[in-house]
mmCIF file of C-alpha atoms in Angstrom:
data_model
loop_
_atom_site.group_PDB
_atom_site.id
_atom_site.type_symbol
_atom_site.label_atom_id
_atom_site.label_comp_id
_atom_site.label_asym_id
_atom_site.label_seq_id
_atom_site.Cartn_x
_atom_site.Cartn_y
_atom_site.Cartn_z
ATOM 1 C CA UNK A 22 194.707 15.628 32.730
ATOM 2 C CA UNK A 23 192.845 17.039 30.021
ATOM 3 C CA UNK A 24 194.823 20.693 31.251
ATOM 4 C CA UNK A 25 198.018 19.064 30.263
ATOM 5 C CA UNK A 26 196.549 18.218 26.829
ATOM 6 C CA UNK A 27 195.103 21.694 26.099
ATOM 7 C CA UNK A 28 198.855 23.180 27.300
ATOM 8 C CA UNK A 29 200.695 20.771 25.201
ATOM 9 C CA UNK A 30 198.510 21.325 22.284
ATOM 10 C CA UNK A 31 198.979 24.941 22.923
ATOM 11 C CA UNK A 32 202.832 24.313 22.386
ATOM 12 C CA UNK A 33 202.844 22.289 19.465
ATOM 13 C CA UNK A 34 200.965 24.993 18.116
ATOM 14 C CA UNK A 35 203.687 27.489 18.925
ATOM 15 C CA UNK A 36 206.318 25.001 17.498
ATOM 16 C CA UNK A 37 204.322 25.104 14.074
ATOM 17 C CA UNK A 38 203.998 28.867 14.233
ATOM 18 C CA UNK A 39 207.978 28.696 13.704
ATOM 19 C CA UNK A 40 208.705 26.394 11.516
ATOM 20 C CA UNK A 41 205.837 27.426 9.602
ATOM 21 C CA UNK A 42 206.803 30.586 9.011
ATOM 22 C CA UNK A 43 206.573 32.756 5.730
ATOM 23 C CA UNK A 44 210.346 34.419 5.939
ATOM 24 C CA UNK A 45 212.971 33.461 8.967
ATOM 25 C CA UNK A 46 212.629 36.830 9.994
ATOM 26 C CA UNK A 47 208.770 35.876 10.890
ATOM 27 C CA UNK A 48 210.016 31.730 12.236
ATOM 28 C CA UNK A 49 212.963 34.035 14.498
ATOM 29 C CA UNK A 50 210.193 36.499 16.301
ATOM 30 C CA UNK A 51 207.844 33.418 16.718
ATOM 31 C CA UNK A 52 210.549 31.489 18.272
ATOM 32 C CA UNK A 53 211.376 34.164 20.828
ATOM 33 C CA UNK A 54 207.601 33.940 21.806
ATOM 34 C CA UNK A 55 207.693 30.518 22.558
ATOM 35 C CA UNK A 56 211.050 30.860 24.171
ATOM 36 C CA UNK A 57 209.330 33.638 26.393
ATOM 37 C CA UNK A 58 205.905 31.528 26.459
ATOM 38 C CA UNK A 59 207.427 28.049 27.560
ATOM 39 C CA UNK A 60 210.750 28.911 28.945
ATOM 40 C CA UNK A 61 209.589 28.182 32.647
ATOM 41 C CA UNK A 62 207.343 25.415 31.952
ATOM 42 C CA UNK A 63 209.668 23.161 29.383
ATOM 43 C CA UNK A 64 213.311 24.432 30.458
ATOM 44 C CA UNK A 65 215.109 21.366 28.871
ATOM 45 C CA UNK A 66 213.151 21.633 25.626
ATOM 46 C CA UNK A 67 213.749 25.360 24.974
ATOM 47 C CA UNK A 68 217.600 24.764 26.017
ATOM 48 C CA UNK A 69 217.658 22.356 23.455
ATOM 49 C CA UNK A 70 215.872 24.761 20.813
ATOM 50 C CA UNK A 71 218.440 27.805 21.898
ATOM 51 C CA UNK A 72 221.512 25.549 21.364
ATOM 52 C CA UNK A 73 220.270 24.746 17.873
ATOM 53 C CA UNK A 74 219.106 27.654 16.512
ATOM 54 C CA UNK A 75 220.979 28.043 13.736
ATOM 55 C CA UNK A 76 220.306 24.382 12.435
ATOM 56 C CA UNK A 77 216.599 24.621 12.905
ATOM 57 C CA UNK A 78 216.685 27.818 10.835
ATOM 58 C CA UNK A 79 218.677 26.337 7.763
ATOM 59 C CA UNK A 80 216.025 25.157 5.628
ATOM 60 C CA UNK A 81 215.505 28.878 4.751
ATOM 61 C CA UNK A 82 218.313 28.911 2.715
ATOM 62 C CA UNK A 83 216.613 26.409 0.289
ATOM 63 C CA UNK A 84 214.464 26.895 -2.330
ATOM 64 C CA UNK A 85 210.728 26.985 -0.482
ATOM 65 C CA UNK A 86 209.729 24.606 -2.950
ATOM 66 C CA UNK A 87 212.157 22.386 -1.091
ATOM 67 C CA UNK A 88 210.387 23.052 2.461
ATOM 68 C CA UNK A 89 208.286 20.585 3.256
ATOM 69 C CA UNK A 90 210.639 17.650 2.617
ATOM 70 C CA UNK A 91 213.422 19.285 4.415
ATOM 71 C CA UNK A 92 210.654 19.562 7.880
ATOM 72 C CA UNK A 93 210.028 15.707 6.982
ATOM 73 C CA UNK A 94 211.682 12.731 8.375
ATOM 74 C CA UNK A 95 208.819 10.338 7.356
ATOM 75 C CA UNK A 96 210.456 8.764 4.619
ATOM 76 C CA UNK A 97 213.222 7.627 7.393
ATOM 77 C CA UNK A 98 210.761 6.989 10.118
ATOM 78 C CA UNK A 99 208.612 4.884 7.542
ATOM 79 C CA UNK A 100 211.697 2.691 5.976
ATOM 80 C CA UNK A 101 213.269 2.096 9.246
ATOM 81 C CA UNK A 102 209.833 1.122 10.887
ATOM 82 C CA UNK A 103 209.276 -1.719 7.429
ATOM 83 C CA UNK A 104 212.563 -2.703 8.399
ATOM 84 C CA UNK A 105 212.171 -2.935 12.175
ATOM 85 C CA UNK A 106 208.917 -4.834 11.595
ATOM 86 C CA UNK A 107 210.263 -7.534 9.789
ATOM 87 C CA UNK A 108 213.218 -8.060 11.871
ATOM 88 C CA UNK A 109 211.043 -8.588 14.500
ATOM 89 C CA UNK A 110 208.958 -11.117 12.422
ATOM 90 C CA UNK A 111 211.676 -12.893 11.408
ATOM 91 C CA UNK A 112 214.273 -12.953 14.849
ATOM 92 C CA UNK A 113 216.840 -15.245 14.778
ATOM 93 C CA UNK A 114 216.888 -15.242 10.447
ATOM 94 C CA UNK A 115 219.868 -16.934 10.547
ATOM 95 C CA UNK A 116 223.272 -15.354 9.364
ATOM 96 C CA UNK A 117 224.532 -11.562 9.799
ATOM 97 C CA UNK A 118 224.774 -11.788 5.610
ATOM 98 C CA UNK A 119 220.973 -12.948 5.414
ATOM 99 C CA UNK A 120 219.759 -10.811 7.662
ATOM 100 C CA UNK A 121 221.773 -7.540 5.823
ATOM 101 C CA UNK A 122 220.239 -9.202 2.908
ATOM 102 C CA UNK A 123 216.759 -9.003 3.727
ATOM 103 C CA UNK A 124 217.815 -5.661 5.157
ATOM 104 C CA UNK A 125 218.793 -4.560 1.889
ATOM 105 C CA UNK A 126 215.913 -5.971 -0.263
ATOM 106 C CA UNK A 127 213.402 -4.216 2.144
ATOM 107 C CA UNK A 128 214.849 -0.630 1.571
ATOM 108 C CA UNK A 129 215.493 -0.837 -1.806
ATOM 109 C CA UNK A 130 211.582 -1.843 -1.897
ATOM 110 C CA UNK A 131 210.491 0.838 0.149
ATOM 111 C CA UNK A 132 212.362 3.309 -1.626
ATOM 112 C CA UNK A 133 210.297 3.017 -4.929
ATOM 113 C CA UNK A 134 207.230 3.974 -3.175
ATOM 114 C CA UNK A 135 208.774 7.391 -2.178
ATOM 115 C CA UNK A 136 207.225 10.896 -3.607
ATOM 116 C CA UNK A 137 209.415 12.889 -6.366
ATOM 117 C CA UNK A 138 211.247 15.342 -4.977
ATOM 118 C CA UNK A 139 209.056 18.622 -5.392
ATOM 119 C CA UNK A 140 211.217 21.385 -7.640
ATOM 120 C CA UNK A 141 213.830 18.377 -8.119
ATOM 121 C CA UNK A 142 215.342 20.872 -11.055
ATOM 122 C CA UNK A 143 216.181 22.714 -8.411
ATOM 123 C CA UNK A 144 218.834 20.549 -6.812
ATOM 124 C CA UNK A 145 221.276 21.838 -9.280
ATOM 125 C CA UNK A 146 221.311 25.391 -8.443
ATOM 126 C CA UNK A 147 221.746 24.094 -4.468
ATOM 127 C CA UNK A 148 224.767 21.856 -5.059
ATOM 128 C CA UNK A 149 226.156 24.840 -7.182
ATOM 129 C CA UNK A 150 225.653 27.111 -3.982
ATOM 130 C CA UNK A 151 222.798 29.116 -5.434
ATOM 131 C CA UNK A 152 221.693 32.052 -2.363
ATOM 132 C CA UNK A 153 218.036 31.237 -1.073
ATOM 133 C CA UNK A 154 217.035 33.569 1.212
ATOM 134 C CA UNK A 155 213.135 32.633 2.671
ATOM 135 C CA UNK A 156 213.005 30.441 -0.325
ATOM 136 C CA UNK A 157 214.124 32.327 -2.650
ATOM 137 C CA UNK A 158 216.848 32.648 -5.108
ATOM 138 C CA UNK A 159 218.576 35.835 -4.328
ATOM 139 C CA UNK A 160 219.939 37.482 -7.540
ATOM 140 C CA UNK A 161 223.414 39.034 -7.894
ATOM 141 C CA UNK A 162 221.836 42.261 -7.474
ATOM 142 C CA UNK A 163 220.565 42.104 -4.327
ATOM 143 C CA UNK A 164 223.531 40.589 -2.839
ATOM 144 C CA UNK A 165 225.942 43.845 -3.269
ATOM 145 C CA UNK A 166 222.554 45.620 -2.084
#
């Protein structure tokens, strides 16, 4: 048992080696070692990391100030598991309306104790379809280089 543990461990590591990556150039070779590394072991996962490649390399092409909320799904997980709590507390609230109500009331509460957006002035230059490359902005120069 405690095998499995250091070999899973071992993985996850891997997994952060990619993501955490300085440049997509460096997140790309460390994925191909963990393809090679795991491939035989985890078939299903790394078929699932092949077919979305190109997704799970996308947040490179925002500002890196923008990084670690795009790796994030916390806020989600943690509204949604508020929510899911106090459904449960309260089964059987009564009407559809009351209980999309409450619903309501409990998101809009949880989403005042979310974190500023880190480099929120940046948001602008996305929408406007700014160039990030690794993080950051390329300038008009270096795209006709």
């Amino acid at each position: 048992m405690s095998n499995f543990n250091y070999e899973n461990a071992l993985a996850k590591k891997a997994i952060h080696e990619i993501y955490m990556a300085p440049t997509k150039e460096d997140g790309l070779a460390a994925f191909e070692v963990f393809l090679k590394t795991y491939r035989d072991k985890y078939p299903k996962a790394c078929a699932c990391l092949e077919k979305d490649k190109a997704q799970l390399f996308t947040f490179y092409n925002f500002p890196a100030i923008h990084w670690q909320h795009v790796r994030t799904t916390n806020p989600i997980e943690s509204t949604f598991a508020t929510i899911r709590h106090r459904t449960r507390q309260t089964k059987g609230c009564g009407s559809v309306a009351a209980t999309l109500t409450m619903v309501f009331k409990l998101a809009t509460t949880a989403e005042k104790k979310w974190r500023k957006l880190k480099g929120c002035e940046m948001i602008e230059k996305v929408i406007n379809g700014v160039v990030f490359k690794d993080g950051e902005e390329v300038l008009e120069k270096e795209k006709v280089a």
